[in-house]
PDB file of C-alpha atoms and ligand atoms in Angstrom:
ATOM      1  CA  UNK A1180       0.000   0.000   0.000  1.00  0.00           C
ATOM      2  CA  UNK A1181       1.371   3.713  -0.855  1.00  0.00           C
ATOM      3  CA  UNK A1182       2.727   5.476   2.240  1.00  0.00           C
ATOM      4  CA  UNK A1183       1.179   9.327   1.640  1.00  0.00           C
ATOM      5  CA  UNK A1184       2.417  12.109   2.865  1.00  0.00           C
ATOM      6  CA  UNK A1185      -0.782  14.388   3.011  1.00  0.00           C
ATOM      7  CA  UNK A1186       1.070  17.871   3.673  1.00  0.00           C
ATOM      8  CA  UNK A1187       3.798  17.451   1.110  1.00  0.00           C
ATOM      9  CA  UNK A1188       0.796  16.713  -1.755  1.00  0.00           C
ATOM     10  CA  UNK A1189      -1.275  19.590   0.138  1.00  0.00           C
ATOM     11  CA  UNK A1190       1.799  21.943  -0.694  1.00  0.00           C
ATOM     12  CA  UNK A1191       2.242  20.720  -4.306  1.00  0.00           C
ATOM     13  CA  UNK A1192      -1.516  21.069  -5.390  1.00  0.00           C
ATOM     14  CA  UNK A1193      -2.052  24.690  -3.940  1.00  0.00           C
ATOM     15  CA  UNK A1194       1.875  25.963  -4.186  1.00  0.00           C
ATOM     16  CA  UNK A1195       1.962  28.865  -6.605  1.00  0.00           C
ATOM     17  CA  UNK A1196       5.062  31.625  -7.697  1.00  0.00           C
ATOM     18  CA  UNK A1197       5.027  35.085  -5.847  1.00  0.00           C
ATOM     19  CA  UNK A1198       5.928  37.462  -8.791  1.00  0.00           C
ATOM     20  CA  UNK A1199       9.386  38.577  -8.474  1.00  0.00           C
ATOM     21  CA  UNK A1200       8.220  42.746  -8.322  1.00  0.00           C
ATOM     22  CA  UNK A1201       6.462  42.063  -5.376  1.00  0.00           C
ATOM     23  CA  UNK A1202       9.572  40.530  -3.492  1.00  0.00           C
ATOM     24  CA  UNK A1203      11.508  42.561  -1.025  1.00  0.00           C
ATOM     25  CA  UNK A1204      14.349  42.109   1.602  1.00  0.00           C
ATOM     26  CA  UNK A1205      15.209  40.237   4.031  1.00  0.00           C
ATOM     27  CA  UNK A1206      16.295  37.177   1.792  1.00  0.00           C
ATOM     28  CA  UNK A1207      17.749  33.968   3.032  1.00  0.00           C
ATOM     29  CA  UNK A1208      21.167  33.763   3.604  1.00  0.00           C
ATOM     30  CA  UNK A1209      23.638  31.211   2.713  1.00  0.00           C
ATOM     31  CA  UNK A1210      23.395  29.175   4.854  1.00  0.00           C
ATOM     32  CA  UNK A1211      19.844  29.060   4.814  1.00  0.00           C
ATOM     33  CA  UNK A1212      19.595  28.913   0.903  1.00  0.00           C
ATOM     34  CA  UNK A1213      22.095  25.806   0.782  1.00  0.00           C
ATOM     35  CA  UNK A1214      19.273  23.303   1.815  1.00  0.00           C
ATOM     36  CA  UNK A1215      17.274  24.902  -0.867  1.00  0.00           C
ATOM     37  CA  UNK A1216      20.137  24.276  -3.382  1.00  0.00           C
ATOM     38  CA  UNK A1217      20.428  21.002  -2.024  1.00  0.00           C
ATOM     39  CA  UNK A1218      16.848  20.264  -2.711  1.00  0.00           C
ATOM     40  CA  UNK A1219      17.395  21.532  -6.081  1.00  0.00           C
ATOM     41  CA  UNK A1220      20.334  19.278  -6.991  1.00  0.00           C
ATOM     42  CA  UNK A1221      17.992  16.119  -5.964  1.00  0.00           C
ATOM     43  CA  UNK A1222      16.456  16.285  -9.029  1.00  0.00           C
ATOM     44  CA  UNK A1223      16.143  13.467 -11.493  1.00  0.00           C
ATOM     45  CA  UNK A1224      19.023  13.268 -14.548  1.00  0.00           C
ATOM     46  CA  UNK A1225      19.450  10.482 -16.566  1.00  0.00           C
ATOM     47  CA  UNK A1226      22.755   9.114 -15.850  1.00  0.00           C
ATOM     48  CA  UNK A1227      23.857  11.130 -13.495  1.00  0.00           C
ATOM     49  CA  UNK A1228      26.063  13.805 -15.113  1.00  0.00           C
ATOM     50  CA  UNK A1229      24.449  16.825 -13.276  1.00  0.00           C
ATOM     51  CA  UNK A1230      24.011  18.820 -16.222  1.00  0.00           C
ATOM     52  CA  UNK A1231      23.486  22.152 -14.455  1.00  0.00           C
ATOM     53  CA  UNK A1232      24.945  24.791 -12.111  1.00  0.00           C
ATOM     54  CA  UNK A1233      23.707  27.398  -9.688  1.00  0.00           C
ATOM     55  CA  UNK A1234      25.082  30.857 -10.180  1.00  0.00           C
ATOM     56  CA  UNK A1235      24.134  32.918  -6.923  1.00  0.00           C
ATOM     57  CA  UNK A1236      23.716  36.372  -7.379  1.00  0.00           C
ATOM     58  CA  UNK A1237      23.672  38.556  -4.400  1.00  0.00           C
ATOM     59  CA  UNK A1238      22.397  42.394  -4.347  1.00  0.00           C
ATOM     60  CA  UNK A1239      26.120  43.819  -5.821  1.00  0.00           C
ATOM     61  CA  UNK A1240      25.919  40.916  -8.631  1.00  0.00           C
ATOM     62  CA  UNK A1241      22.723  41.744  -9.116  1.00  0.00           C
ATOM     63  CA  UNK A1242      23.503  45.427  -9.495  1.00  0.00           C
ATOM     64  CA  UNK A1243      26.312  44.735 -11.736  1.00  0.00           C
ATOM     65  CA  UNK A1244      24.024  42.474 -14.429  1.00  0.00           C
ATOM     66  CA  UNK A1245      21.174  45.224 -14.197  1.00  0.00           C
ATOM     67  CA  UNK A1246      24.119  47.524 -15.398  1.00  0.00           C
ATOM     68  CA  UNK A1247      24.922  45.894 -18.595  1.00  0.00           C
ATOM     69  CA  UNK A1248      21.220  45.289 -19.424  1.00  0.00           C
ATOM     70  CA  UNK A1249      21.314  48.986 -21.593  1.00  0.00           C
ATOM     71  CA  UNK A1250      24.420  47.789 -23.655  1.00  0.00           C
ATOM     72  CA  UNK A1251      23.221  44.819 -24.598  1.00  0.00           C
ATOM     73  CA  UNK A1252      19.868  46.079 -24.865  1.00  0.00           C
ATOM     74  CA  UNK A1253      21.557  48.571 -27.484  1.00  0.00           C
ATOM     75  CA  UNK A1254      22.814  46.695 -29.283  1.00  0.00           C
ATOM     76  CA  UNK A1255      20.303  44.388 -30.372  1.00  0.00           C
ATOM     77  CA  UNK A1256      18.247  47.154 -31.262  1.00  0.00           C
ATOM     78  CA  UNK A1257      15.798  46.985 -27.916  1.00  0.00           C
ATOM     79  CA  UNK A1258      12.762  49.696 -27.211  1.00  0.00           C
ATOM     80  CA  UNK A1259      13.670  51.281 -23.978  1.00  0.00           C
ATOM     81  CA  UNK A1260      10.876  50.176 -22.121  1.00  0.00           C
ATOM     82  CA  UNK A1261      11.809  46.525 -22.828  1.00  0.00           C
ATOM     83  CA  UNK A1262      15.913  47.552 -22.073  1.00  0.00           C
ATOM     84  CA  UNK A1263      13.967  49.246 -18.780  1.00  0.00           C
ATOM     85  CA  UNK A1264      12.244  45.975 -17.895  1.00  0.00           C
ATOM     86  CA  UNK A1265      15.035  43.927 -18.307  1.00  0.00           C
ATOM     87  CA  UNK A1266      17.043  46.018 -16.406  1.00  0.00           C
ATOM     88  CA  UNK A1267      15.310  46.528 -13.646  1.00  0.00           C
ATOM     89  CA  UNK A1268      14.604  42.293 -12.990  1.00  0.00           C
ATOM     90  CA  UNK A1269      18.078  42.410 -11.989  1.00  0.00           C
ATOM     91  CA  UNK A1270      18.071  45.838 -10.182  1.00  0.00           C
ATOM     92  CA  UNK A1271      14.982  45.673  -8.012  1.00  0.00           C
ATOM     93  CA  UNK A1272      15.849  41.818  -6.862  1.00  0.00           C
ATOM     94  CA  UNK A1273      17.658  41.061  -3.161  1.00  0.00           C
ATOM     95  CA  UNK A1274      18.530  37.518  -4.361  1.00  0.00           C
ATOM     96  CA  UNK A1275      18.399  35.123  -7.928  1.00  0.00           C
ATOM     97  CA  UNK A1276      20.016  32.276  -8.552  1.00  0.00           C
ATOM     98  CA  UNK A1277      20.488  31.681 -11.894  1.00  0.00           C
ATOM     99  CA  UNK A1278      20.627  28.010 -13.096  1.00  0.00           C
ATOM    100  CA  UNK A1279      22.535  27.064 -15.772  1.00  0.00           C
ATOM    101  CA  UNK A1280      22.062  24.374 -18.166  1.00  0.00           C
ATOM    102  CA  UNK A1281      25.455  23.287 -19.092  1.00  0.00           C
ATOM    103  CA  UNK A1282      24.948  19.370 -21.384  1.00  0.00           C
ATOM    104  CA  UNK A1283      27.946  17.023 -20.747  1.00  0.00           C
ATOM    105  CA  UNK A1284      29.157  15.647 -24.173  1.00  0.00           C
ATOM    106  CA  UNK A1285      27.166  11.342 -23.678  1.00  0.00           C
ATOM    107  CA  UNK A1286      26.585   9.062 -25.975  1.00  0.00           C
ATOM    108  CA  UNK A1287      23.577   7.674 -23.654  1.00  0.00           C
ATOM    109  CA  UNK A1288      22.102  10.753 -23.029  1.00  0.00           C
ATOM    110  CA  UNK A1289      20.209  13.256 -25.680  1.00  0.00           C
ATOM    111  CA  UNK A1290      21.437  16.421 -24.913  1.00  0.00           C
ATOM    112  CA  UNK A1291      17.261  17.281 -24.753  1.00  0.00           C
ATOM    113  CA  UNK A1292      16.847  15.130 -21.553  1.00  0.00           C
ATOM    114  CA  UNK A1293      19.483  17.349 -20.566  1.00  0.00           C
ATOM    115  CA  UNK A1294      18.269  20.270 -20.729  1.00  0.00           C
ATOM    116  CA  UNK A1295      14.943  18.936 -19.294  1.00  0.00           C
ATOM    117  CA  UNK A1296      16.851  18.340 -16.222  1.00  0.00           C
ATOM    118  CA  UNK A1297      17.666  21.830 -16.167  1.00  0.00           C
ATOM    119  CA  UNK A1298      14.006  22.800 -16.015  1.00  0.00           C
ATOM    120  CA  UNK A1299      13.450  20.155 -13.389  1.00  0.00           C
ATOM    121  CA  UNK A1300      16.140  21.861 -11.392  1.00  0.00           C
ATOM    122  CA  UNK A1301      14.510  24.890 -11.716  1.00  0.00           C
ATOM    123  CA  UNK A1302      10.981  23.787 -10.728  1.00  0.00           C
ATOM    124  CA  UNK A1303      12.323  22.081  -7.784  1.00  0.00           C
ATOM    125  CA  UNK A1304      14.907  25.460  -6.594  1.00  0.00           C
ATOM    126  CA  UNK A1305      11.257  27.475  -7.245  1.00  0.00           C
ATOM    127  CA  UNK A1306       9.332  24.659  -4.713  1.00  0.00           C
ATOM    128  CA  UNK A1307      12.229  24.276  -1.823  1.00  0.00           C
ATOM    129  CA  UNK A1308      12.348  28.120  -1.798  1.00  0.00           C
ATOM    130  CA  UNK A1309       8.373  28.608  -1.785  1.00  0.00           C
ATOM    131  CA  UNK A1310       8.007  25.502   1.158  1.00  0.00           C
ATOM    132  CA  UNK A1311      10.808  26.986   3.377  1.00  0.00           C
ATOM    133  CA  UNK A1312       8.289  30.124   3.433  1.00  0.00           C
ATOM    134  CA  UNK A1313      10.071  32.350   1.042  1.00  0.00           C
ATOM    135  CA  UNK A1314       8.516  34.091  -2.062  1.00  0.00           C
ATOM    136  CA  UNK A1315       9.791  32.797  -5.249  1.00  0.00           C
ATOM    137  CA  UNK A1316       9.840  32.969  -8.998  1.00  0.00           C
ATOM    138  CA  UNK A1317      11.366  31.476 -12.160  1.00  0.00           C
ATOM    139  CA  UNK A1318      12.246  34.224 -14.454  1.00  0.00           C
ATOM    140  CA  UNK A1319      14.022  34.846 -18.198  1.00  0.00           C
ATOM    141  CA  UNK A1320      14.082  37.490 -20.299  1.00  0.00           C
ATOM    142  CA  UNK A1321      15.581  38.268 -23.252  1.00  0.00           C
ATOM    143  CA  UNK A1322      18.898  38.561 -21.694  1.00  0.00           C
ATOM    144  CA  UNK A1323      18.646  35.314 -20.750  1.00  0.00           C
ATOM    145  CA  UNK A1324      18.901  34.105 -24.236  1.00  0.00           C
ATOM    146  CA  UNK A1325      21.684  36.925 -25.348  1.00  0.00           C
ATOM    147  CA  UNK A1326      24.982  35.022 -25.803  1.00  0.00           C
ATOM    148  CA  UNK A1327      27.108  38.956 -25.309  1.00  0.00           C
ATOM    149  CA  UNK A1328      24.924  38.953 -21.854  1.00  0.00           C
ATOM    150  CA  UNK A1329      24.968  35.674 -20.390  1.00  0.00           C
ATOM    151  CA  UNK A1330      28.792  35.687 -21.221  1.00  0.00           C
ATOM    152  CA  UNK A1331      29.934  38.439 -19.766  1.00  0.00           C
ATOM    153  CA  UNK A1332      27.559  38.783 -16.931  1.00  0.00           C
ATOM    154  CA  UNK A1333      27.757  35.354 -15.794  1.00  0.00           C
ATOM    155  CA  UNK A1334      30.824  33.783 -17.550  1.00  0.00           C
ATOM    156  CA  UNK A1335      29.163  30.874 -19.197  1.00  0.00           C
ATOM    157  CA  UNK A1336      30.685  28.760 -21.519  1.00  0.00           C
ATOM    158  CA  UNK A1337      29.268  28.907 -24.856  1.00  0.00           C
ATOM    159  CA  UNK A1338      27.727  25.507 -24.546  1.00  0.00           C
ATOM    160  CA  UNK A1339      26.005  26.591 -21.742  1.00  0.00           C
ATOM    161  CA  UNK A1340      23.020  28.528 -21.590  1.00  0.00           C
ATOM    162  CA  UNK A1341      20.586  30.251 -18.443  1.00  0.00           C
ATOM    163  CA  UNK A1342      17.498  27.451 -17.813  1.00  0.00           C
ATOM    164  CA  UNK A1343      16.075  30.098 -15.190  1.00  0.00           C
ATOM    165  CA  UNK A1344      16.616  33.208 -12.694  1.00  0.00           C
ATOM    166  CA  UNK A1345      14.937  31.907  -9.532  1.00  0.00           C
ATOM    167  CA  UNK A1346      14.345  35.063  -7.694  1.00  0.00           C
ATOM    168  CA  UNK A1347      13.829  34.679  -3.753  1.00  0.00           C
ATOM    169  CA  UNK A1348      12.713  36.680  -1.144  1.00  0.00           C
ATOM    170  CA  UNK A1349       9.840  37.865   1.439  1.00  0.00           C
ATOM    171  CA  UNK A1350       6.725  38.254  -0.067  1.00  0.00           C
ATOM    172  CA  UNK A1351       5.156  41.557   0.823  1.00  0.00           C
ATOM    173  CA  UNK A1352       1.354  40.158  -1.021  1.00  0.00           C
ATOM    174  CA  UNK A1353       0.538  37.126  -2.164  1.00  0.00           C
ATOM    175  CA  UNK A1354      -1.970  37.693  -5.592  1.00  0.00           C
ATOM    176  CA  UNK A1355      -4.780  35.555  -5.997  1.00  0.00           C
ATOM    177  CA  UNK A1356      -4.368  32.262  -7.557  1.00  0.00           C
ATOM    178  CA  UNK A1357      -4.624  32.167 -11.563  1.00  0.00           C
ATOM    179  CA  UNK A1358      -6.806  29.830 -13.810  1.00  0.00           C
ATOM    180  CA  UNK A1359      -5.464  26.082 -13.679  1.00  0.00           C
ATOM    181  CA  UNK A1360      -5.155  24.377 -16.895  1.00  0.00           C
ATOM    182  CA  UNK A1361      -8.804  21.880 -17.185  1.00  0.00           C
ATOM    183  CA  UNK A1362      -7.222  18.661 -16.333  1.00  0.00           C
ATOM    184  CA  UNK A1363      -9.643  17.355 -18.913  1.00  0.00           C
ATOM    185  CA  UNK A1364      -8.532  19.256 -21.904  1.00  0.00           C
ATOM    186  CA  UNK A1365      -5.908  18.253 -21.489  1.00  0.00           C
ATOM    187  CA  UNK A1366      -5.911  14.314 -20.127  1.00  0.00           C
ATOM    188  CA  UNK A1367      -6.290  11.385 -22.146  1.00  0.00           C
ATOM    189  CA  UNK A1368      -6.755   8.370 -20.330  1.00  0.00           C
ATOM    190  CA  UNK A1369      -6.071   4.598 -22.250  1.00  0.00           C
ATOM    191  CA  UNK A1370      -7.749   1.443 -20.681  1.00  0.00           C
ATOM    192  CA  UNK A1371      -6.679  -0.088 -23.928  1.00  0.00           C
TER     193      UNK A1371
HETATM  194  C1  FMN B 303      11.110  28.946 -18.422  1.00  0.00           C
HETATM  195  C2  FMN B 303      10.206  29.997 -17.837  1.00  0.00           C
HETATM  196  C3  FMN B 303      10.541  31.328 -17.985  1.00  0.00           C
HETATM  197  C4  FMN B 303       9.721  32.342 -17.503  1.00  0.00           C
HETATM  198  N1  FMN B 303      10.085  33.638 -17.664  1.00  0.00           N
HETATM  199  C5  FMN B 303       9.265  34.614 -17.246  1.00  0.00           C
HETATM  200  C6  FMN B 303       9.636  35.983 -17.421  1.00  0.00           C
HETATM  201  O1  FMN B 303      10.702  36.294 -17.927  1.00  0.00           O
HETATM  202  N2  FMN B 303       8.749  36.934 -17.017  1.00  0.00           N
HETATM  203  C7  FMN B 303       7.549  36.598 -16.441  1.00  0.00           C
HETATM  204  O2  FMN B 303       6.784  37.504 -16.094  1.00  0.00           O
HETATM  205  N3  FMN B 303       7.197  35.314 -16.227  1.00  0.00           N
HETATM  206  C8  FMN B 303       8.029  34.324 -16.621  1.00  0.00           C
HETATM  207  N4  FMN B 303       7.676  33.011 -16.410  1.00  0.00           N
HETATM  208  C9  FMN B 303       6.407  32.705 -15.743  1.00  0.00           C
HETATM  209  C10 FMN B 303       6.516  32.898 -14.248  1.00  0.00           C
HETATM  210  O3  FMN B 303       7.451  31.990 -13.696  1.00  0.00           O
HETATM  211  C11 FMN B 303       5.175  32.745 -13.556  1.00  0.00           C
HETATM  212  O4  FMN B 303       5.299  33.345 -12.318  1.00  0.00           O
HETATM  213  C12 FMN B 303       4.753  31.302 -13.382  1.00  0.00           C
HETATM  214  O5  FMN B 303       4.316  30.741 -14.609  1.00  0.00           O
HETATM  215  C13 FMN B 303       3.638  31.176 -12.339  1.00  0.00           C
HETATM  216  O6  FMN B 303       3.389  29.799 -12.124  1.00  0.00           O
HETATM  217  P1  FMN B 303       2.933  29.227 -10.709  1.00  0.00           P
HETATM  218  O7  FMN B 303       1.992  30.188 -10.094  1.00  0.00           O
HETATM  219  O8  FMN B 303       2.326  27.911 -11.045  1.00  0.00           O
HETATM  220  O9  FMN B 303       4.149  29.041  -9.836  1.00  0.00           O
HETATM  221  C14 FMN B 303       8.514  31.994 -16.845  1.00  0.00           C
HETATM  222  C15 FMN B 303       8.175  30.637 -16.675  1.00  0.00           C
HETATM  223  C16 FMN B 303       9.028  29.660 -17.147  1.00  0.00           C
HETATM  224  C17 FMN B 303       8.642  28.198 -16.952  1.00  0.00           C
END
C-alpha cells in the first residue's frame, strides 16, 4: 500500500510563484539557501552527469548584471521600455540564482533530456524556496537568451546557456491564484 504524505501533496496542489516585483528584503542567507540548493540538486538526470549549475547572485551581482542590461539592450536594437524591464529584474531583486544548463558531451544521453533536467532543477529550486516560506519565482528574459549577456555577466561557456533566474525573497502580497489548466482538456486516459 502507498505510504502518503498528506502535507507534502497539500503543498504541491495549492503551491503557486510570488511574482518577483512584489519581493523585497530580508532574503535567506547562505546558509539558509544551501538546503534549498540542495533540494534543487535532488532532481532526477538520466545518468547522473548533473548537467546544471547554480550561479548565486547577491544584491552587488545583481547590481552589476542590471548595469549591462542597456548595452546589450543597445545593441540588439531593444525599445527602452523593454531595455527598462530587463534592467530593472536584476536591479529591483535582493537575491536570484540563476541556473545554468550546461549538457555534458554522452553518448547515452540526448542532450534534450538534458536540458529537461535543467528545467526540473529549476521547478524544484522554485518549490524548496516557496516551502521553506520564502517568495519565489522562475524568471528569463531576453537577456537570458543573449549570448554577449549571459557571457559576460555570468561567464558561461558557450555551450552553456541560463534554464532560469529563480528570484527569492519575502513576499510583501501574495496575488490571488490564476486559472489552472482543465485537467480534462488536457488528459487522455487509455484502458486499452
Ligand atoms: C522557463 C520559464 C521562464 C519564464 N520567464 C518569465 C519571465 O521572464 N517573465 C515573467 O513575467 N514570467 C516568466 N515566467 C512565468 C513565471 O514563472 C510565472 O510566475 C509562473 O508561470 C507562475 O506559475 P505558478 O503560479 O504555477 O508558480 C517563466 C516561466 C518559465 C517556466
Amino acid at each position: 500500500m502507498p505510504d502518503p504524505n498528506p502535507a507534502a501533496l497539500k503543498f504541491l496542489l495549492t503551491r503557486r510563484s510570488r511574482p518577483a516585483k512584489t519581493l523585497t528584503a530580508p532574503v535567506p542567507d547562505r546558509a539558509a539557501l544551501r538546503p534549498i540548493l540542495a533540494a534543487a540538486a535532488r532532481s532526477p538526470d538520466h545518468g547522473k552527469l548533473e548537467p546544471w549549475r547554480f550561479i548565486v547572485l547577491e544584491k552587488p551581482a545583481l547590481a552589476r548584471l542590471a548595469c549591462l542590461v542597456p548595452e546589450r539592450g543597445a545593441a540588439l536594437g531593444h525599445d527602452p521600455e523593454k531595455i527598462g524591464k530587463a534592467s530593472r529584474q536584476f536591479a529591483d531583486a535582493d537575491l536570484a540564482v540563476a541556473v545554468v544548463s550546461a549538457p555534458k558531451v554522452s553518448d547515452k544521453i540526448p542532450e534534450i533530456e538534458q536540458i529537461l533536467s535543467a528545467g526540473a532543477v529549476c521547478l524544484a529550486l522554485l518549490n524548496a524556496a516557496l516551502a521553506s516560506g520564502w517568495g519565489a519565482n522562475w524568471l528569463t528574459g531576453w537577456p537570458s537568451h543573449d549570448r554577449d549577456f549571459v557571457s559576460l555577466g555570468l561567464g558561461l561557456a558557450r555551450h552553456e546557456t541560463v534554464a532560469g533566474f529563480i528570484h527569492i525573497g519575502t513576499e510583501t502580497s501574495a496575488p490571488p491564484d490564476r486559472p489552472r489548466p482543465d485537467l480534462d482538456a488536457i488528459t487522455e486516459w487509455r484502458g486499452a
